[in-house]
Short mmCIF file of C-alpha atoms in Angstrom, two decimals:
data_model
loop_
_atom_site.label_atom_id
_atom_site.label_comp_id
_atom_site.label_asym_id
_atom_site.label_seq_id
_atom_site.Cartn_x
_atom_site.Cartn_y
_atom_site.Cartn_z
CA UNK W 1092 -4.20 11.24 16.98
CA UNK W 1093 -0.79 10.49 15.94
CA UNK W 1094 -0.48 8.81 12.78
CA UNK W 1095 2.05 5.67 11.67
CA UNK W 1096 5.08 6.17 12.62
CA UNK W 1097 8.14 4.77 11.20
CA UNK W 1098 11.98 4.66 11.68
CA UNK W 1099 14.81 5.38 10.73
CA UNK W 1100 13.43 7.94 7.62
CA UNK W 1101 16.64 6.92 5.22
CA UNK W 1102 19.33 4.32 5.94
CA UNK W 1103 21.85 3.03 3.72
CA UNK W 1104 23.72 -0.67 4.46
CA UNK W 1105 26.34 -2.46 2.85
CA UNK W 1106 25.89 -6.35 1.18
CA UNK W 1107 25.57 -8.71 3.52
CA UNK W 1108 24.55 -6.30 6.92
CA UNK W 1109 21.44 -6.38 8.42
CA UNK W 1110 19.15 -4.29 9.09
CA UNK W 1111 16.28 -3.36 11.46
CA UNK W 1112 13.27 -1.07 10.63
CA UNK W 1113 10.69 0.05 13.11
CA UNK W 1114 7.43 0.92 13.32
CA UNK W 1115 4.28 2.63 15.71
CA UNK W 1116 0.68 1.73 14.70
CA UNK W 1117 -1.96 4.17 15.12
CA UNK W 1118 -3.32 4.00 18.70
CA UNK W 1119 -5.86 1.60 19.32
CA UNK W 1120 -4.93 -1.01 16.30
CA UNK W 1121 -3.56 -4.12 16.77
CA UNK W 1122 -2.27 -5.03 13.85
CA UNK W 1123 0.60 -3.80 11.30
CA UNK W 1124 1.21 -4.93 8.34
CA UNK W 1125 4.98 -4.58 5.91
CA UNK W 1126 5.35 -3.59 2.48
CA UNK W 1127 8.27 -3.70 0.20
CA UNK W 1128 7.89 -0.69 -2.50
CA UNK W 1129 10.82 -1.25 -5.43
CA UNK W 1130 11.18 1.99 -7.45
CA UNK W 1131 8.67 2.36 -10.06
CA UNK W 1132 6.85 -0.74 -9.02
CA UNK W 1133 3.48 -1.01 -6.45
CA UNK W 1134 4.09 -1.99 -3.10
CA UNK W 1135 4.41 -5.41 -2.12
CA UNK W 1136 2.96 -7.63 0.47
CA UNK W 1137 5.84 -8.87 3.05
CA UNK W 1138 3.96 -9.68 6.35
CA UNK W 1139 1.06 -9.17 8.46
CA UNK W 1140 0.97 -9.28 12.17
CA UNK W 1141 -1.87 -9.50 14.30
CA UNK W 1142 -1.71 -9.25 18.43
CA UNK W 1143 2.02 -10.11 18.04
CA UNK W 1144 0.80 -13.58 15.55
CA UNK W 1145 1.77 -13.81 11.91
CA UNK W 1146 -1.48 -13.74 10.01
CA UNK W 1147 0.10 -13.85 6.76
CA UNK W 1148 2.84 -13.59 4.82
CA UNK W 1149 4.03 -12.94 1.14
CA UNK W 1150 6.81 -14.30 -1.43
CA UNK W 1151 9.77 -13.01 0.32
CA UNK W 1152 12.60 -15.17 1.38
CA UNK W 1153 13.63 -16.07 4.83
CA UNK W 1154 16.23 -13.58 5.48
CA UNK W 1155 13.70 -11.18 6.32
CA UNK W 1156 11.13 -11.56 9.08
CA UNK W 1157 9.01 -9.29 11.50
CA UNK W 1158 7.90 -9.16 14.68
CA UNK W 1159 5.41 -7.24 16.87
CA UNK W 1160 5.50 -6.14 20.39
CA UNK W 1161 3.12 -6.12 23.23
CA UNK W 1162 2.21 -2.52 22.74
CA UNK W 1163 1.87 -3.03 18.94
CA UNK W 1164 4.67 -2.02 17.75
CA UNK W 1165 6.90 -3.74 15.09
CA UNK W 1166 10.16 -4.56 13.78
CA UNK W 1167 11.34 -5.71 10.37
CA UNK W 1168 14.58 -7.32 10.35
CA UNK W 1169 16.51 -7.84 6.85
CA UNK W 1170 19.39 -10.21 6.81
CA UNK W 1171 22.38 -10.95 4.44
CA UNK W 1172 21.20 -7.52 2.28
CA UNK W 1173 20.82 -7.84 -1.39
CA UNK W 1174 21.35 -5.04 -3.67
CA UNK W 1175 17.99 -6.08 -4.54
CA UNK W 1176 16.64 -5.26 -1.03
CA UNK W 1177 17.22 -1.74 -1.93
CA UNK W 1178 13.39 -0.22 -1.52
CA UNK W 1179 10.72 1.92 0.30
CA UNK W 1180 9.80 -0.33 3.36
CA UNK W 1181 6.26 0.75 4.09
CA UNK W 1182 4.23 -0.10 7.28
CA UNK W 1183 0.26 -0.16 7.61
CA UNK W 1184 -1.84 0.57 10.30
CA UNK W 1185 -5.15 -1.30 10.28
CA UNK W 1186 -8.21 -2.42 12.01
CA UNK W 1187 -10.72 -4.71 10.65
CA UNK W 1188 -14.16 -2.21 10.47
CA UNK W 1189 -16.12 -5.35 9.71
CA UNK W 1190 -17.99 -7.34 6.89
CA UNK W 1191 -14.44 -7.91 5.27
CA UNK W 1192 -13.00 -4.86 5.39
CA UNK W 1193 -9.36 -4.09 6.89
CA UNK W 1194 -9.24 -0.61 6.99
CA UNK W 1195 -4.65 0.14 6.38
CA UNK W 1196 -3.39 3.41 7.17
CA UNK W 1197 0.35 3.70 5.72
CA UNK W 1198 3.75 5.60 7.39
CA UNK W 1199 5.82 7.73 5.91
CA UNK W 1200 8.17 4.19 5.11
CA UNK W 1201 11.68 4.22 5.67
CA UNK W 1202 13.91 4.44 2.64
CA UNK W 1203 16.46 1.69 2.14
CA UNK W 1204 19.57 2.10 0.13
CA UNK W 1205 21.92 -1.42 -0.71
CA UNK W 1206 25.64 -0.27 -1.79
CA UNK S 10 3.39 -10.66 -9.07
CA UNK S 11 0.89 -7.73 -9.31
CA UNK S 12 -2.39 -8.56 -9.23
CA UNK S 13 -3.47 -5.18 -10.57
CA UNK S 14 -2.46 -3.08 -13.41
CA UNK S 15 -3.01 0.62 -13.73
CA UNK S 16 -3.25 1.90 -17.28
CA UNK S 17 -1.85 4.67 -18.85
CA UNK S 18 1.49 4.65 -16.94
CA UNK S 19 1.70 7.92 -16.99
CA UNK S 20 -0.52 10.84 -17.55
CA UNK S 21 0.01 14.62 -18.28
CA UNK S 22 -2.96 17.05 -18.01
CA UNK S 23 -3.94 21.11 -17.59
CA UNK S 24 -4.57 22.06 -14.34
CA UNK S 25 -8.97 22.17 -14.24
CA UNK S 26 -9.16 19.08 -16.52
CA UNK S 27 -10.05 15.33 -15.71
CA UNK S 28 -7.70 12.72 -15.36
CA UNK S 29 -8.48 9.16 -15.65
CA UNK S 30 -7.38 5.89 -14.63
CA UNK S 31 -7.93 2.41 -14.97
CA UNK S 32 -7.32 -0.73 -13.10
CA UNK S 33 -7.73 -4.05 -14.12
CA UNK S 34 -7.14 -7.23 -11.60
CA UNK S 35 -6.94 -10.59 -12.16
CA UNK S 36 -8.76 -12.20 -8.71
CA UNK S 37 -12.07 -12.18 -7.37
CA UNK S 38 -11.77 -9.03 -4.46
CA UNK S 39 -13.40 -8.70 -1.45
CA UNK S 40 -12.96 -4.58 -2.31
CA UNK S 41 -11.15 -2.34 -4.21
CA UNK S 42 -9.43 0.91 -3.01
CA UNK S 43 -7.06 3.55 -4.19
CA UNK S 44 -4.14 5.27 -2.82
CA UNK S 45 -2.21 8.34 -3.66
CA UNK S 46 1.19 8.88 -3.15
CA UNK S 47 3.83 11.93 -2.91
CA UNK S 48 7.71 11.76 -4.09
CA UNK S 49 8.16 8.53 -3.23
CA UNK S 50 6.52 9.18 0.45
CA UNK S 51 3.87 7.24 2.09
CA UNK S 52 0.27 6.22 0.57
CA UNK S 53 -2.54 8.44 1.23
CA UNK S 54 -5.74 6.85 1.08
CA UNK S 55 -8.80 7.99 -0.98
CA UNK S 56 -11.77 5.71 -1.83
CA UNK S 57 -12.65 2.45 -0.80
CA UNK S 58 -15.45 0.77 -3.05
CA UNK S 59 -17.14 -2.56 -1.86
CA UNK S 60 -17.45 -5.31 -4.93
CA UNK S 61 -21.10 -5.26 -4.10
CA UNK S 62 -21.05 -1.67 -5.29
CA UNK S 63 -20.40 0.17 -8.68
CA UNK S 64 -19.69 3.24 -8.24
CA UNK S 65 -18.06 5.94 -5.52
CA UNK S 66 -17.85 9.65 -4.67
CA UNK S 67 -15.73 11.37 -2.57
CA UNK S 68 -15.25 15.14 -3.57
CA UNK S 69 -13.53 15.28 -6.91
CA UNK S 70 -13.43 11.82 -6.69
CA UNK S 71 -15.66 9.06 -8.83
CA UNK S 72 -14.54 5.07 -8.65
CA UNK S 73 -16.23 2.95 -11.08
CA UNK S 74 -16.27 -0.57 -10.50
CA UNK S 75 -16.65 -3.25 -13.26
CA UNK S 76 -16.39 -7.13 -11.30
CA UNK S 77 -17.37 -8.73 -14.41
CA UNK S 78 -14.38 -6.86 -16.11
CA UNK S 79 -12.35 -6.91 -13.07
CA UNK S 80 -11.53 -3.30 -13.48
CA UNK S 81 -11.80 -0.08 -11.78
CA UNK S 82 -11.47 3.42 -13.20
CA UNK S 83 -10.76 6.56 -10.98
CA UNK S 84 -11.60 9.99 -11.97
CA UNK S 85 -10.24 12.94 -10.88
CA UNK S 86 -12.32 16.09 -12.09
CA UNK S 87 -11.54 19.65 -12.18
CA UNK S 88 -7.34 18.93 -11.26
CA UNK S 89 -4.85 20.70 -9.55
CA UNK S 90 -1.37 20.94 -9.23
CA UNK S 91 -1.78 19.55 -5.55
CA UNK S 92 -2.80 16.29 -7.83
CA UNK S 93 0.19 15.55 -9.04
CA UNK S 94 1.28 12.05 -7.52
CA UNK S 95 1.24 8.06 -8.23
CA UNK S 96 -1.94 6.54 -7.82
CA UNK S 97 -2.13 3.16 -7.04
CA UNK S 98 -5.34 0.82 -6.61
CA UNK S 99 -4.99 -2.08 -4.28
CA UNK S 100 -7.55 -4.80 -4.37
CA UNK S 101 -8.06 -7.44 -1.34
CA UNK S 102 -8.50 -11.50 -2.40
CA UNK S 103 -11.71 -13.13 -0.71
CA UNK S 104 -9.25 -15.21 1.11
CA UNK S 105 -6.64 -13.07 2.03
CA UNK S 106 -8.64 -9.92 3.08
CA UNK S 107 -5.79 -8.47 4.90
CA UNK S 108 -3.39 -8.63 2.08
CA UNK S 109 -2.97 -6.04 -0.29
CA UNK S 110 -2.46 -6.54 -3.78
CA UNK S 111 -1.37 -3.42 -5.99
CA UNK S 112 -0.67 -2.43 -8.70
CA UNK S 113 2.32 -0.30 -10.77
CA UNK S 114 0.18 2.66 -10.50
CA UNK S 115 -0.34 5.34 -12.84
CA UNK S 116 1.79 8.59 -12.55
CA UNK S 117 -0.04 11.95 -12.95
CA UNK S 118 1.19 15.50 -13.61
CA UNK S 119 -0.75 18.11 -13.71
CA UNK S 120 0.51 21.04 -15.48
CA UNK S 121 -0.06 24.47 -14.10
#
């Protein structure tokens, strides 16, 4: 089976663009999740989608938001870019394997660069 | 915020000897798991461990699991240079079980 899949590998942006990362779940799970990786720091929690609903999301401000697609996949969109929004962007993969437990399979991420 | 913390930061060992980590969390977790991760690249998981449960194995792998400390140790025995990543552990709150919460991670080099 074909793992997470995610894309564009690198991309670097300007200030204020926008931007639009993509990503493939495993086959067979319905839900992906976002994480924002800063260097040196853990990843952090941006959204969670679940058949194409927002289950949850973190503390990230409204210029970014998600999406997810009848076949699963998902978009990340980033508006008005921040130097700050410079980062790994890593999806997840996951199913829920029952008694509380999401089982999250990560992608490669997609490495964003803020001049 | 983090709700975990890895300690050390960083670790340097000979390949063939242990390496340990700890995490310590702040929230009462539905489980606790750990991830490794390449350069930078995506995170590979390893262990999952239940908070019903103290301790893991998994190959070279041991996960301790304290929920009156709220902290975790991994083990790594017998390491090789193929070890040498960022390890992160990543808990999951009772209410928010599909949110991951991680931590800085721990850096580990094994020397060869």
């Amino acid at each position: 089976d074909a793992g997470v899949t995610q894309s564009p590998t690198h991309l670097i942006k300007t200030r204020g663009q926008h931007v639009t990362l993509r990503c493939s779940p495993i086959s067979g799970h319905k839900s992906v999740s976002w994480y924002q990786q800063v260097l040196g720091q853990g990843p952090q929690f941006i959204f969670q989608y679940y058949e194409k609903e927002e289950r949850g999301r973190g503390n990230f401000p409204d210029r970014f938001s998600a999406r997810q697609f009848p076949n699963y996949s998902s978009e990340l969109n980033v508006n008005a870019l921040l130097l700050g929004d410079s980062a790994l962007y890593l999806c997840a993969s996951s199913r829920y394997s029952g008694t509380g437990i999401w089982e999250q399979f990560f992608g490669p991420g997609t490495r964003l660069t803020v001049l | 915020s983090q709700q975990g913390e890895e300690d050390p930061q960083a670790l340097s060992i000979q390949e063939g000897e242990n390496a340990t980590m700890n995490c310590s969390y702040k929230t009462s977790i539905n489980n606790l798991q750990w991830y490794r991760q390449n350069s930078g690249r995506g995170l590979v998981h390893l262990i999952l461990i239940r908070s019903n449960e103290r301790e893991k194995h998994s190959g070279r792998l041991r996960v301790t699991l304290d929920t009156s400390k709220k902290s975790s140790s991994l083990l790594i025995t017998a390491s090789r240079a193929a070890d040498t990543a960022s390890y992160f552990c990543a808990t999951d709150g009772v209410n928010n079980d599909y949110k991951l919460s991680f931590g800085a991670g721990t850096t580990v080099t094994v020397r060869a």
